[in-house]
PDB file of C-alpha atoms in Angstrom:
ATOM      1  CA  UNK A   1     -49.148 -70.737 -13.687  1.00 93.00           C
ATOM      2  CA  UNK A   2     -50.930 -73.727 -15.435  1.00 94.00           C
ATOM      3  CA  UNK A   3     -51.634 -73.224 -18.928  1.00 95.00           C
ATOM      4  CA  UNK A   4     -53.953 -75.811 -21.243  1.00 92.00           C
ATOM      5  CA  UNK A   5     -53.778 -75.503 -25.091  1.00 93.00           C
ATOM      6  CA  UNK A   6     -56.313 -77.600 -26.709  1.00 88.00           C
ATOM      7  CA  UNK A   7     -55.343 -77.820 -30.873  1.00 86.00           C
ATOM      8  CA  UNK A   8     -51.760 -77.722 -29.622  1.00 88.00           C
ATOM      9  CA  UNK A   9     -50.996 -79.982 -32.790  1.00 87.00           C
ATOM     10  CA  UNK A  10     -52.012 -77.018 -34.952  1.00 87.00           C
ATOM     11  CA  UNK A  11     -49.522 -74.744 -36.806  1.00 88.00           C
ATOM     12  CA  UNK A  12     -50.821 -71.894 -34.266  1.00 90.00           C
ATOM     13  CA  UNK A  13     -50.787 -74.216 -31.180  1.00 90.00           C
ATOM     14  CA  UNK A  14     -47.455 -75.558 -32.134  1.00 90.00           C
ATOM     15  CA  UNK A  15     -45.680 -72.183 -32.128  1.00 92.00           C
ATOM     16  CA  UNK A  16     -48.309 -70.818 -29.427  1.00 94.00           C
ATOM     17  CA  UNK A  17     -46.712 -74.250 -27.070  1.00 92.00           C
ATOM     18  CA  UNK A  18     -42.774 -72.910 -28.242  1.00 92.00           C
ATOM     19  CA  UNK A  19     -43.751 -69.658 -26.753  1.00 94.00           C
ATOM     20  CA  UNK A  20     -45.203 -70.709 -23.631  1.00 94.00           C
ATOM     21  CA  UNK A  21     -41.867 -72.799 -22.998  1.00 92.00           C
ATOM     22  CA  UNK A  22     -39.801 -69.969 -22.347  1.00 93.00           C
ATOM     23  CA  UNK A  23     -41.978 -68.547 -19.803  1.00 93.00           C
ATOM     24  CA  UNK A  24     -42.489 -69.632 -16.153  1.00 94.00           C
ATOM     25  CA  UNK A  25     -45.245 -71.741 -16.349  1.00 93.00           C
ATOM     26  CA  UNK A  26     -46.734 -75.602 -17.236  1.00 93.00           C
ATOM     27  CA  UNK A  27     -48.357 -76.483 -20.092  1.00 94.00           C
ATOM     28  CA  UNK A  28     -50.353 -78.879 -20.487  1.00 92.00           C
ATOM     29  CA  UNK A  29     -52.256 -79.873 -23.847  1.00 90.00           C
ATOM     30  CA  UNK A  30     -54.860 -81.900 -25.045  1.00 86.00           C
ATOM     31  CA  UNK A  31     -54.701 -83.928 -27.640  1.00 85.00           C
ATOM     32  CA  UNK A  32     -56.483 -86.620 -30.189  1.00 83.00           C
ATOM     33  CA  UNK A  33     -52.976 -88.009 -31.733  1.00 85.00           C
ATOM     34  CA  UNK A  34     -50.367 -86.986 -29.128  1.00 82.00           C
ATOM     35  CA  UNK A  35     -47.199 -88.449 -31.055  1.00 84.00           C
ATOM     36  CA  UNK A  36     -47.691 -84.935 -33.437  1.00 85.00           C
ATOM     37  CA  UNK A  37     -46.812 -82.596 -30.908  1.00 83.00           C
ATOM     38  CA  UNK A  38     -43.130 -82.032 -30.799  1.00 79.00           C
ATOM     39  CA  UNK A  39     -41.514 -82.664 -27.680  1.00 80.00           C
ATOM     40  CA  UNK A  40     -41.250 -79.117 -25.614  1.00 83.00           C
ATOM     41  CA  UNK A  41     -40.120 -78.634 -22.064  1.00 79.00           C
ATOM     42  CA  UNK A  42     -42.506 -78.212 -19.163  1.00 79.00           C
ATOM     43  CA  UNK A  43     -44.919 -79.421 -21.482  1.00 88.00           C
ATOM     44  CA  UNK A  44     -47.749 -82.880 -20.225  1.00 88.00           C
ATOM     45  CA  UNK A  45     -49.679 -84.501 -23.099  1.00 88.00           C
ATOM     46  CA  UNK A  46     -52.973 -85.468 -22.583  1.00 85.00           C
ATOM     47  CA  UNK A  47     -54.832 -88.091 -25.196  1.00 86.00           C
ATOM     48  CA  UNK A  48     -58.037 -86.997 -25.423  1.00 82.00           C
ATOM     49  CA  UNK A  49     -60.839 -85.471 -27.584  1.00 79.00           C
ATOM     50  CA  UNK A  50     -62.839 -82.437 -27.024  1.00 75.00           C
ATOM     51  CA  UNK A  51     -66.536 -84.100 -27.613  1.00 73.00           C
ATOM     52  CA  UNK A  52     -65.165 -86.231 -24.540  1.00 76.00           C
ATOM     53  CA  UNK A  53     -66.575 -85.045 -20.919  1.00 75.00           C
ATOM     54  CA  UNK A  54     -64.061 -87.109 -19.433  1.00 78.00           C
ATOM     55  CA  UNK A  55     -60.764 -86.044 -21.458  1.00 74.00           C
ATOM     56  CA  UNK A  56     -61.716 -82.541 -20.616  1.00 76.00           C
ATOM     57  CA  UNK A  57     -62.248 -82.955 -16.497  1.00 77.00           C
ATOM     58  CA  UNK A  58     -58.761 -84.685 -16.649  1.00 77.00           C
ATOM     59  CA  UNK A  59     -57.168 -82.121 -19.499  1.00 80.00           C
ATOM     60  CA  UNK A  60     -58.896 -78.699 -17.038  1.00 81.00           C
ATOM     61  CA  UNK A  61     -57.196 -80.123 -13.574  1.00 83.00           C
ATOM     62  CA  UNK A  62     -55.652 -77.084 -11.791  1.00 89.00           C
ATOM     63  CA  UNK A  63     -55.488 -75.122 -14.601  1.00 90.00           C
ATOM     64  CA  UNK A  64     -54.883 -70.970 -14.570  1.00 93.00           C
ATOM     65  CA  UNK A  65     -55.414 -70.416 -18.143  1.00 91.00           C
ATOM     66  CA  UNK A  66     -57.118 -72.287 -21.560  1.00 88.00           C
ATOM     67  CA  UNK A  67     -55.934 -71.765 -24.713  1.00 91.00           C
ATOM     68  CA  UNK A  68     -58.660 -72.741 -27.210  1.00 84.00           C
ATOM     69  CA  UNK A  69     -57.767 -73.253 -30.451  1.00 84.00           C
ATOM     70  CA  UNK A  70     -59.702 -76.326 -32.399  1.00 77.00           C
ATOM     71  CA  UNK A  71     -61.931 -75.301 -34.684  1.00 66.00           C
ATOM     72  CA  UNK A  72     -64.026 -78.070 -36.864  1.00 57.00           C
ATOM     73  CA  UNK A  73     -62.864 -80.139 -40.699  1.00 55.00           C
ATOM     74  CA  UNK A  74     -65.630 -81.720 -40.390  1.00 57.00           C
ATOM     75  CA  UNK A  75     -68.068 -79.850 -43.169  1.00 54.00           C
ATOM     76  CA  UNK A  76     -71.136 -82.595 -41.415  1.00 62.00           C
ATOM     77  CA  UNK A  77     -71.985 -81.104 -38.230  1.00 62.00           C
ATOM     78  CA  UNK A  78     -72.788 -77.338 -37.612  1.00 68.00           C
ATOM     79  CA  UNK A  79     -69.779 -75.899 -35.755  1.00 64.00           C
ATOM     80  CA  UNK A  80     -71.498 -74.019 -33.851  1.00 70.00           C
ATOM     81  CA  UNK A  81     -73.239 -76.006 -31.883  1.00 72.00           C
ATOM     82  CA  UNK A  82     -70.124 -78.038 -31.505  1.00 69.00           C
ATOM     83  CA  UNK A  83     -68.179 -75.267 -30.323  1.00 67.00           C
ATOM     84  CA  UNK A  84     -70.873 -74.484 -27.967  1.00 72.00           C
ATOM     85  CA  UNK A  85     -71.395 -78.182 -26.577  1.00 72.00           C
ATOM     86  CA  UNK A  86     -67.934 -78.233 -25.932  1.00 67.00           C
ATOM     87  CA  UNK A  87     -67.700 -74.757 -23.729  1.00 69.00           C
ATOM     88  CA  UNK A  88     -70.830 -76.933 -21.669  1.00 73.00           C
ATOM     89  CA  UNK A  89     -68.822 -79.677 -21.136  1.00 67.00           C
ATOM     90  CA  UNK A  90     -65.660 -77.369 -20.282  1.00 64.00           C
ATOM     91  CA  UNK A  91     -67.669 -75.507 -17.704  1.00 63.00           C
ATOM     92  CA  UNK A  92     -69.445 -78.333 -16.421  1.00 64.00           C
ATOM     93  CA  UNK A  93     -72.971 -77.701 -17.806  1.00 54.00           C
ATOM     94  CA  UNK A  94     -72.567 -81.675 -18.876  1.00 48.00           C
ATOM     95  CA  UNK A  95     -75.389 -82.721 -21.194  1.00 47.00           C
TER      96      UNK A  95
END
């Protein structure tokens, strides 16, 4: 199984990544600053950002399962239509 965790850099991504290791499966995640995500077994690193179409077509690539776990600090934009832009771009309703 191929598992993607987005916000992997996150206290709950972090332990939810630990987890995953110990089962039979590769993880991928996607990430703005890669160098914070500890080094984990059967684990690929992705740079990328979630407002990026491209980082996510690369990031979703033969993947089983999406763990999504960003949410917004950014107090300027209205997270909800953030969050919903980037479930378009994820499922390929591309603005």
């Amino acid at each position: 199984m191929n598992v993607l965790v987005t916000g992997a850099t996150g206290y709950i991504g972090s332990q939810l990544i630990q987890r995953l290791s110990l089962m039979p499966c590769q993880i991928k995640c996607l990430a703005r600053n890669p160098d914070r995500i500890k080094e984990v077994e059967n684990t690929e690193v992705f740079q990328g950002d979630l407002l990026s179409y491209d980082s996510l077509r690369e990031s979703f690539k033969e993947i089983d399962v999406a763990f999504y776990l960003v949410h917004s600090m950014d107090s300027k934009n209205d997270f909800d239509s953030q969050y919903q832009d980037n479930l378009d771009k994820i499922w390929g309703k591309r603005k």
